[in-house]
Amino acid sequence: MSKRGLFITVEGGEGVGKSTNMAFLESLLRDSGIDLLVTREPGGTRLGEDLRELLLQVREEPVSPSAELLLIFAARAQHIEECIEPALAAGRWVLCDRFTDATYAYQSGGRGIDAATVRKLENLVQGSLRPDCTLLLDAPVSVGMSRARGRGELDRFEREEVDFFERVRATYLQLAEEGSGRYRVIDASQPLEVVQGQLLKVCRELLRCREKGVQ
Ligand code: Z5A
């Protein structure tokens, strides 16, 4: 039986450079010989991508925070069962663009849903599945917003006010501070080469642990 793979997530607020750095991490890990599944949330499956479209589209009616929360966990349930669990069980590593930390940050921190409600759904949908390592790209909201706002039409989340993104950032930092040792906080306001130098360090650390058989 192959050894279980490693589950790595990349998190952060708007404009911190997740897409840019996901691509960097993907090539780093593949070049190191890792059998990798690269995926994202919400999404990662056909059902999940359909739900993502519903979640991001700008709608006439206000969307209930509870409806938003349940759609996110519906997509996650499918993603775990169809993709994440089978990959990890087969010994593949999973690199996922956002996971449940984003739900704490956006739906709890941003929208004000009680964190205990998110925790209940997390336990229900994920059982004991948690990321092994979370790379939190952190930058002041003003920096992220100025980077992201050049991208054209804004989706339903990107239309939120600065205060919303401040709460999202504060929640992410609180999770990293209070959480287990799985978080690596990277200052994403630095030049890209510096950010990627730090990501390289973390990847080397993970690869060393894999060689030693420690995960
Ligand atoms: N959401 C949620 O509410 N709850 C949940 O549980 C989950 C998600 C899972 C879609 O996510 C929305 O889903 C998200 C929260 C919600 N909404 N928001 N906002 P997404 O991950 O697809 O959306 P995103 O945040 O817009 O991610 P992104 O596309 O990866 O954006 P990004 O972080 O801004 O990455 P980027 O495009 O690589 O970077 C932006 C620009 O900055 C780009 O021009 C880069 O070249 C530049 N950049 C990047 N790094 C640097 C540095 N270091 N220096 C200078 N310039 C840089």
PDB file of N, CA and C and ligand atoms in Angstrom, residues 13-20 41-42 52 56 72 76 97-99 102-103 106-107 147 151 157-158 165 188 190-192 195, ligand 1:
ATOM      1  N   GLY A  13      -5.985  36.678   1.109  1.00  0.00           N
ATOM      2  CA  GLY A  13      -7.038  37.592   0.636  1.00  0.00           C
ATOM      3  C   GLY A  13      -6.838  37.947  -0.825  1.00  0.00           C
ATOM      4  N   GLU A  14      -7.626  38.905  -1.244  1.00  0.00           N
ATOM      5  CA  GLU A  14      -7.612  39.319  -2.644  1.00  0.00           C
ATOM      6  C   GLU A  14      -6.270  39.942  -3.040  1.00  0.00           C
ATOM      7  N   GLY A  15      -5.752  39.570  -4.203  1.00  0.00           N
ATOM      8  CA  GLY A  15      -4.564  40.228  -4.762  1.00  0.00           C
ATOM      9  C   GLY A  15      -3.239  39.857  -4.122  1.00  0.00           C
ATOM     10  N   VAL A  16      -3.235  38.815  -3.279  1.00  0.00           N
ATOM     11  CA  VAL A  16      -1.971  38.454  -2.613  1.00  0.00           C
ATOM     12  C   VAL A  16      -1.045  37.641  -3.528  1.00  0.00           C
ATOM     13  N   GLY A  17      -1.584  37.209  -4.691  1.00  0.00           N
ATOM     14  CA  GLY A  17      -0.739  36.470  -5.642  1.00  0.00           C
ATOM     15  C   GLY A  17      -0.901  34.964  -5.560  1.00  0.00           C
ATOM     16  N   LYS A  18      -2.094  34.512  -5.194  1.00  0.00           N
ATOM     17  CA  LYS A  18      -2.299  33.055  -5.086  1.00  0.00           C
ATOM     18  C   LYS A  18      -2.108  32.344  -6.428  1.00  0.00           C
ATOM     19  N   SER A  19      -2.758  32.844  -7.471  1.00  0.00           N
ATOM     20  CA  SER A  19      -2.658  32.167  -8.782  1.00  0.00           C
ATOM     21  C   SER A  19      -1.207  32.120  -9.252  1.00  0.00           C
ATOM     22  N   THR A  20      -0.523  33.249  -9.148  1.00  0.00           N
ATOM     23  CA  THR A  20       0.884  33.329  -9.571  1.00  0.00           C
ATOM     24  C   THR A  20       1.717  32.299  -8.812  1.00  0.00           C
ATOM     25  N   GLU A  41     -10.703  25.509  -4.714  1.00  0.00           N
ATOM     26  CA  GLU A  41     -12.037  25.610  -4.114  1.00  0.00           C
ATOM     27  C   GLU A  41     -12.522  27.057  -4.178  1.00  0.00           C
ATOM     28  N   PRO A  42     -13.820  27.337  -4.305  1.00  0.00           N
ATOM     29  CA  PRO A  42     -14.771  26.296  -4.659  1.00  0.00           C
ATOM     30  C   PRO A  42     -14.482  25.789  -6.072  1.00  0.00           C
ATOM     31  N   ARG A  52     -19.300  26.897  -8.064  1.00  0.00           N
ATOM     32  CA  ARG A  52     -18.415  28.071  -8.033  1.00  0.00           C
ATOM     33  C   ARG A  52     -19.010  29.213  -8.865  1.00  0.00           C
ATOM     34  N   LEU A  56     -19.923  32.916  -7.424  1.00  0.00           N
ATOM     35  CA  LEU A  56     -19.180  34.127  -7.805  1.00  0.00           C
ATOM     36  C   LEU A  56     -20.016  35.121  -8.599  1.00  0.00           C
ATOM     37  N   ILE A  72     -20.814  26.340  -0.413  1.00  0.00           N
ATOM     38  CA  ILE A  72     -19.363  26.116  -0.345  1.00  0.00           C
ATOM     39  C   ILE A  72     -19.071  24.722   0.214  1.00  0.00           C
ATOM     40  N   ARG A  76     -17.409  21.374  -1.453  1.00  0.00           N
ATOM     41  CA  ARG A  76     -16.260  20.746  -0.750  1.00  0.00           C
ATOM     42  C   ARG A  76     -16.505  19.245  -0.536  1.00  0.00           C
ATOM     43  N   ASP A  97      -5.837  25.348  -4.055  1.00  0.00           N
ATOM     44  CA  ASP A  97      -5.995  26.799  -3.984  1.00  0.00           C
ATOM     45  C   ASP A  97      -7.241  27.080  -3.138  1.00  0.00           C
ATOM     46  N   ARG A  98      -7.047  27.416  -1.896  1.00  0.00           N
ATOM     47  CA  ARG A  98      -8.088  27.658  -0.882  1.00  0.00           C
ATOM     48  C   ARG A  98      -8.733  26.351  -0.404  1.00  0.00           C
ATOM     49  N   PHE A  99      -9.084  26.346   0.887  1.00  0.00           N
ATOM     50  CA  PHE A  99      -9.857  25.250   1.487  1.00  0.00           C
ATOM     51  C   PHE A  99     -10.632  25.854   2.657  1.00  0.00           C
ATOM     52  N   ALA A 102     -10.453  29.379   4.220  1.00  0.00           N
ATOM     53  CA  ALA A 102     -11.135  30.468   3.506  1.00  0.00           C
ATOM     54  C   ALA A 102     -12.566  30.624   4.005  1.00  0.00           C
ATOM     55  N   THR A 103     -13.181  29.517   4.417  1.00  0.00           N
ATOM     56  CA  THR A 103     -14.558  29.602   4.917  1.00  0.00           C
ATOM     57  C   THR A 103     -14.582  30.326   6.270  1.00  0.00           C
ATOM     58  N   TYR A 106     -13.744  34.116   5.164  1.00  0.00           N
ATOM     59  CA  TYR A 106     -14.764  34.875   4.411  1.00  0.00           C
ATOM     60  C   TYR A 106     -16.162  34.766   5.023  1.00  0.00           C
ATOM     61  N   GLN A 107     -16.607  33.525   5.310  1.00  0.00           N
ATOM     62  CA  GLN A 107     -17.993  33.382   5.776  1.00  0.00           C
ATOM     63  C   GLN A 107     -18.117  33.722   7.258  1.00  0.00           C
ATOM     64  N   ARG A 147      -3.466  45.571  -6.464  1.00  0.00           N
ATOM     65  CA  ARG A 147      -2.984  44.586  -7.445  1.00  0.00           C
ATOM     66  C   ARG A 147      -4.141  43.941  -8.194  1.00  0.00           C
ATOM     67  N   ARG A 151      -7.999  43.738 -12.908  1.00  0.00           N
ATOM     68  CA  ARG A 151      -8.315  42.513 -13.644  1.00  0.00           C
ATOM     69  C   ARG A 151      -9.645  42.520 -14.394  1.00  0.00           C
ATOM     70  N   PHE A 157     -17.640  38.524  -4.686  1.00  0.00           N
ATOM     71  CA  PHE A 157     -16.790  38.732  -3.506  1.00  0.00           C
ATOM     72  C   PHE A 157     -15.926  39.982  -3.676  1.00  0.00           C
ATOM     73  N   GLU A 158     -15.407  40.152  -4.879  1.00  0.00           N
ATOM     74  CA  GLU A 158     -14.492  41.285  -5.124  1.00  0.00           C
ATOM     75  C   GLU A 158     -15.192  42.634  -4.983  1.00  0.00           C
ATOM     76  N   PHE A 165     -12.683  42.950   3.696  1.00  0.00           N
ATOM     77  CA  PHE A 165     -11.374  42.328   3.444  1.00  0.00           C
ATOM     78  C   PHE A 165     -10.435  42.474   4.647  1.00  0.00           C
ATOM     79  N   ALA A 188       3.398  38.598   1.610  1.00  0.00           N
ATOM     80  CA  ALA A 188       3.212  38.651   0.159  1.00  0.00           C
ATOM     81  C   ALA A 188       3.276  40.077  -0.388  1.00  0.00           C
ATOM     82  N   GLN A 190       6.027  41.662  -0.302  1.00  0.00           N
ATOM     83  CA  GLN A 190       7.414  41.758  -0.773  1.00  0.00           C
ATOM     84  C   GLN A 190       7.469  41.487  -2.285  1.00  0.00           C
ATOM     85  N   PRO A 191       8.592  41.852  -2.920  1.00  0.00           N
ATOM     86  CA  PRO A 191       8.718  41.543  -4.347  1.00  0.00           C
ATOM     87  C   PRO A 191       8.559  40.043  -4.591  1.00  0.00           C
ATOM     88  N   LEU A 192       8.043  39.714  -5.775  1.00  0.00           N
ATOM     89  CA  LEU A 192       7.721  38.325  -6.094  1.00  0.00           C
ATOM     90  C   LEU A 192       8.901  37.362  -5.880  1.00  0.00           C
ATOM     91  N   VAL A 195       9.111  36.531  -2.204  1.00  0.00           N
ATOM     92  CA  VAL A 195       7.998  35.642  -1.818  1.00  0.00           C
ATOM     93  C   VAL A 195       8.303  34.221  -2.288  1.00  0.00           C
TER      94      VAL A 195
HETATM   95  N1  Z5A B   1     -14.360  31.734  -1.077  1.00  0.00           N
HETATM   96  C1  Z5A B   1     -15.096  31.849   0.087  1.00  0.00           C
HETATM   97  O1  Z5A B   1     -15.745  32.863   0.321  1.00  0.00           O
HETATM   98  N2  Z5A B   1     -15.113  30.807   0.973  1.00  0.00           N
HETATM   99  C2  Z5A B   1     -14.445  29.656   0.755  1.00  0.00           C
HETATM  100  O2  Z5A B   1     -14.507  28.739   1.582  1.00  0.00           O
HETATM  101  C3  Z5A B   1     -13.675  29.542  -0.454  1.00  0.00           C
HETATM  102  C4  Z5A B   1     -13.659  30.608  -1.339  1.00  0.00           C
HETATM  103  C5  Z5A B   1     -12.924  28.276  -0.734  1.00  0.00           C
HETATM  104  C6  Z5A B   1     -12.891  32.965  -5.321  1.00  0.00           C
HETATM  105  O3  Z5A B   1     -11.621  32.546  -4.902  1.00  0.00           O
HETATM  106  C7  Z5A B   1     -13.669  33.481  -4.153  1.00  0.00           C
HETATM  107  O4  Z5A B   1     -14.193  32.395  -3.360  1.00  0.00           O
HETATM  108  C8  Z5A B   1     -12.811  34.274  -3.206  1.00  0.00           C
HETATM  109  C9  Z5A B   1     -13.259  33.859  -1.804  1.00  0.00           C
HETATM  110  C10 Z5A B   1     -14.359  32.863  -2.022  1.00  0.00           C
HETATM  111  N3  Z5A B   1     -13.070  35.639  -3.428  1.00  0.00           N
HETATM  112  N4  Z5A B   1     -12.370  36.610  -3.280  1.00  0.00           N
HETATM  113  N5  Z5A B   1     -11.906  37.635  -3.262  1.00  0.00           N
HETATM  114  P1  Z5A B   1     -10.333  32.680  -5.812  1.00  0.00           P
HETATM  115  O5  Z5A B   1      -9.244  32.108  -5.002  1.00  0.00           O
HETATM  116  O6  Z5A B   1     -10.580  32.096  -7.132  1.00  0.00           O
HETATM  117  O7  Z5A B   1     -10.193  34.268  -6.045  1.00  0.00           O
HETATM  118  P2  Z5A B   1      -9.060  35.311  -5.832  1.00  0.00           P
HETATM  119  O8  Z5A B   1      -8.875  35.684  -4.417  1.00  0.00           O
HETATM  120  O9  Z5A B   1      -9.435  36.432  -6.721  1.00  0.00           O
HETATM  121  O10 Z5A B   1      -7.716  34.556  -6.230  1.00  0.00           O
HETATM  122  P3  Z5A B   1      -6.631  34.729  -7.361  1.00  0.00           P
HETATM  123  O11 Z5A B   1      -7.226  34.780  -8.727  1.00  0.00           O
HETATM  124  O12 Z5A B   1      -5.641  33.664  -7.120  1.00  0.00           O
HETATM  125  O13 Z5A B   1      -6.028  36.126  -7.091  1.00  0.00           O
HETATM  126  P4  Z5A B   1      -4.716  36.663  -6.520  1.00  0.00           P
HETATM  127  O14 Z5A B   1      -4.355  36.182  -5.207  1.00  0.00           O
HETATM  128  O15 Z5A B   1      -4.953  38.118  -6.621  1.00  0.00           O
HETATM  129  O16 Z5A B   1      -3.548  36.168  -7.496  1.00  0.00           O
HETATM  130  P5  Z5A B   1      -2.797  36.704  -8.755  1.00  0.00           P
HETATM  131  O17 Z5A B   1      -3.757  36.917  -9.908  1.00  0.00           O
HETATM  132  O18 Z5A B   1      -1.681  35.818  -8.879  1.00  0.00           O
HETATM  133  O19 Z5A B   1      -2.180  38.154  -8.335  1.00  0.00           O
HETATM  134  C11 Z5A B   1      -2.803  39.399  -8.608  1.00  0.00           C
HETATM  135  C12 Z5A B   1      -1.833  40.364  -9.324  1.00  0.00           C
HETATM  136  O20 Z5A B   1      -0.741  40.678  -8.452  1.00  0.00           O
HETATM  137  C13 Z5A B   1      -1.204  39.797 -10.597  1.00  0.00           C
HETATM  138  O21 Z5A B   1      -1.138  40.831 -11.539  1.00  0.00           O
HETATM  139  C14 Z5A B   1       0.199  39.383 -10.166  1.00  0.00           C
HETATM  140  O22 Z5A B   1       1.138  39.462 -11.217  1.00  0.00           O
HETATM  141  C15 Z5A B   1       0.513  40.423  -9.104  1.00  0.00           C
HETATM  142  N6  Z5A B   1       1.433  39.944  -8.054  1.00  0.00           N
HETATM  143  C16 Z5A B   1       1.401  38.755  -7.422  1.00  0.00           C
HETATM  144  N7  Z5A B   1       2.385  38.680  -6.481  1.00  0.00           N
HETATM  145  C17 Z5A B   1       3.040  39.860  -6.535  1.00  0.00           C
HETATM  146  C18 Z5A B   1       4.135  40.396  -5.795  1.00  0.00           C
HETATM  147  N8  Z5A B   1       4.756  39.727  -4.816  1.00  0.00           N
HETATM  148  N9  Z5A B   1       4.533  41.644  -6.095  1.00  0.00           N
HETATM  149  C19 Z5A B   1       3.901  42.364  -7.060  1.00  0.00           C
HETATM  150  N10 Z5A B   1       2.858  41.922  -7.798  1.00  0.00           N
HETATM  151  C20 Z5A B   1       2.431  40.687  -7.531  1.00  0.00           C
END
